[in-house]
């Protein structure tokens, strides 16, 4: 299994509070991704990173920011959590070379009350 | 938007082969076809990928149509542990677009 961990694994928070999710990899892969998964939608890309301090938006980036100060860590921040951000969040990594297979972490279940 | 079309659900008897279809009529010449599966309460797991030729690995086989507009994931002998949602995915730029996949039920 690819060395990807996510923390926390579960979190319950209140509307309006800031939340940061962490993804850590031990594979030295260049690319890292944050997805969210909601019933009926499959996985949707929030943001991704193609190197330290290099990030770009995905399909559903509104309300989220990311940072990558080290190769191994990719942080997802919800500046002011809303109930619509209740979801399961998955981190993924890839080498960035075709076929560019992505490897996924175990997920973080976030509930915003 | 997802560039692939899959049936919402399929059933198979245990120890029988399973053929999971996927249509990708807008595929371009350099698009790899990726298959992932997601077991309950877990992250997606890589299964197999291919470009033009049929591919085999320890988990499954991938049969790609000659025109590349469709592909089929083949599980040679379904087990109860193969019950999952299977996603057929093409890359668009730096992004994978996951549809809702095919939910496979394996009947003992």
PDB file of N, CA, C and O in Angstrom, chain A residues 97-102, chain B residues 32 34 49 91 96:
ATOM      1  N   UNK A  97       3.639  11.346 -13.903  1.00  0.00           N
ATOM      2  CA  UNK A  97       4.137  10.838 -15.176  1.00  0.00           C
ATOM      3  C   UNK A  97       3.119   9.840 -15.704  1.00  0.00           C
ATOM      4  O   UNK A  97       2.656   8.986 -14.949  1.00  0.00           O
ATOM      5  N   UNK A  98       2.753   9.932 -17.000  1.00  0.00           N
ATOM      6  CA  UNK A  98       1.758   9.015 -17.544  1.00  0.00           C
ATOM      7  C   UNK A  98       2.142   7.570 -17.291  1.00  0.00           C
ATOM      8  O   UNK A  98       3.331   7.211 -17.418  1.00  0.00           O
ATOM      9  N   UNK A  99       1.193   6.681 -16.960  1.00  0.00           N
ATOM     10  CA  UNK A  99      -0.250   6.907 -16.897  1.00  0.00           C
ATOM     11  C   UNK A  99      -0.731   7.651 -15.665  1.00  0.00           C
ATOM     12  O   UNK A  99      -1.932   7.903 -15.535  1.00  0.00           O
ATOM     13  N   UNK A 100       0.143   8.005 -14.775  1.00  0.00           N
ATOM     14  CA  UNK A 100      -0.175   8.842 -13.629  1.00  0.00           C
ATOM     15  C   UNK A 100      -1.230   8.221 -12.713  1.00  0.00           C
ATOM     16  O   UNK A 100      -2.200   8.858 -12.330  1.00  0.00           O
ATOM     17  N   UNK A 101      -1.002   7.002 -12.352  1.00  0.00           N
ATOM     18  CA  UNK A 101      -1.895   6.321 -11.426  1.00  0.00           C
ATOM     19  C   UNK A 101      -1.950   7.072 -10.108  1.00  0.00           C
ATOM     20  O   UNK A 101      -0.923   7.495  -9.576  1.00  0.00           O
ATOM     21  N   UNK A 102      -3.156   7.233  -9.572  1.00  0.00           N
ATOM     22  CA  UNK A 102      -3.328   7.890  -8.285  1.00  0.00           C
ATOM     23  C   UNK A 102      -3.545   6.853  -7.196  1.00  0.00           C
ATOM     24  O   UNK A 102      -4.223   5.856  -7.404  1.00  0.00           O
TER      25      UNK A 102
ATOM     26  N   UNK B  32      -5.182   7.356 -21.204  1.00  0.00           N
ATOM     27  CA  UNK B  32      -5.174   6.041 -20.584  1.00  0.00           C
ATOM     28  C   UNK B  32      -6.544   5.775 -19.968  1.00  0.00           C
ATOM     29  O   UNK B  32      -7.214   6.683 -19.498  1.00  0.00           O
ATOM     30  N   UNK B  34      -8.318   4.068 -16.902  1.00  0.00           N
ATOM     31  CA  UNK B  34      -7.998   3.619 -15.548  1.00  0.00           C
ATOM     32  C   UNK B  34      -9.234   2.993 -14.931  1.00  0.00           C
ATOM     33  O   UNK B  34     -10.351   3.489 -15.101  1.00  0.00           O
ATOM     34  N   UNK B  49      -4.890  -0.391 -15.526  1.00  0.00           N
ATOM     35  CA  UNK B  49      -5.005   0.650 -16.535  1.00  0.00           C
ATOM     36  C   UNK B  49      -4.502   0.110 -17.871  1.00  0.00           C
ATOM     37  O   UNK B  49      -3.763  -0.881 -17.899  1.00  0.00           O
ATOM     38  N   UNK B  91      -8.339  10.452 -17.769  1.00  0.00           N
ATOM     39  CA  UNK B  91      -7.720  11.686 -17.312  1.00  0.00           C
ATOM     40  C   UNK B  91      -8.082  12.823 -18.246  1.00  0.00           C
ATOM     41  O   UNK B  91      -8.117  12.647 -19.446  1.00  0.00           O
ATOM     42  N   UNK B  96      -8.522  13.529 -12.762  1.00  0.00           N
ATOM     43  CA  UNK B  96      -9.335  12.341 -12.972  1.00  0.00           C
ATOM     44  C   UNK B  96     -10.774  12.738 -12.693  1.00  0.00           C
ATOM     45  O   UNK B  96     -11.048  13.376 -11.690  1.00  0.00           O
TER      46      UNK B  96
END
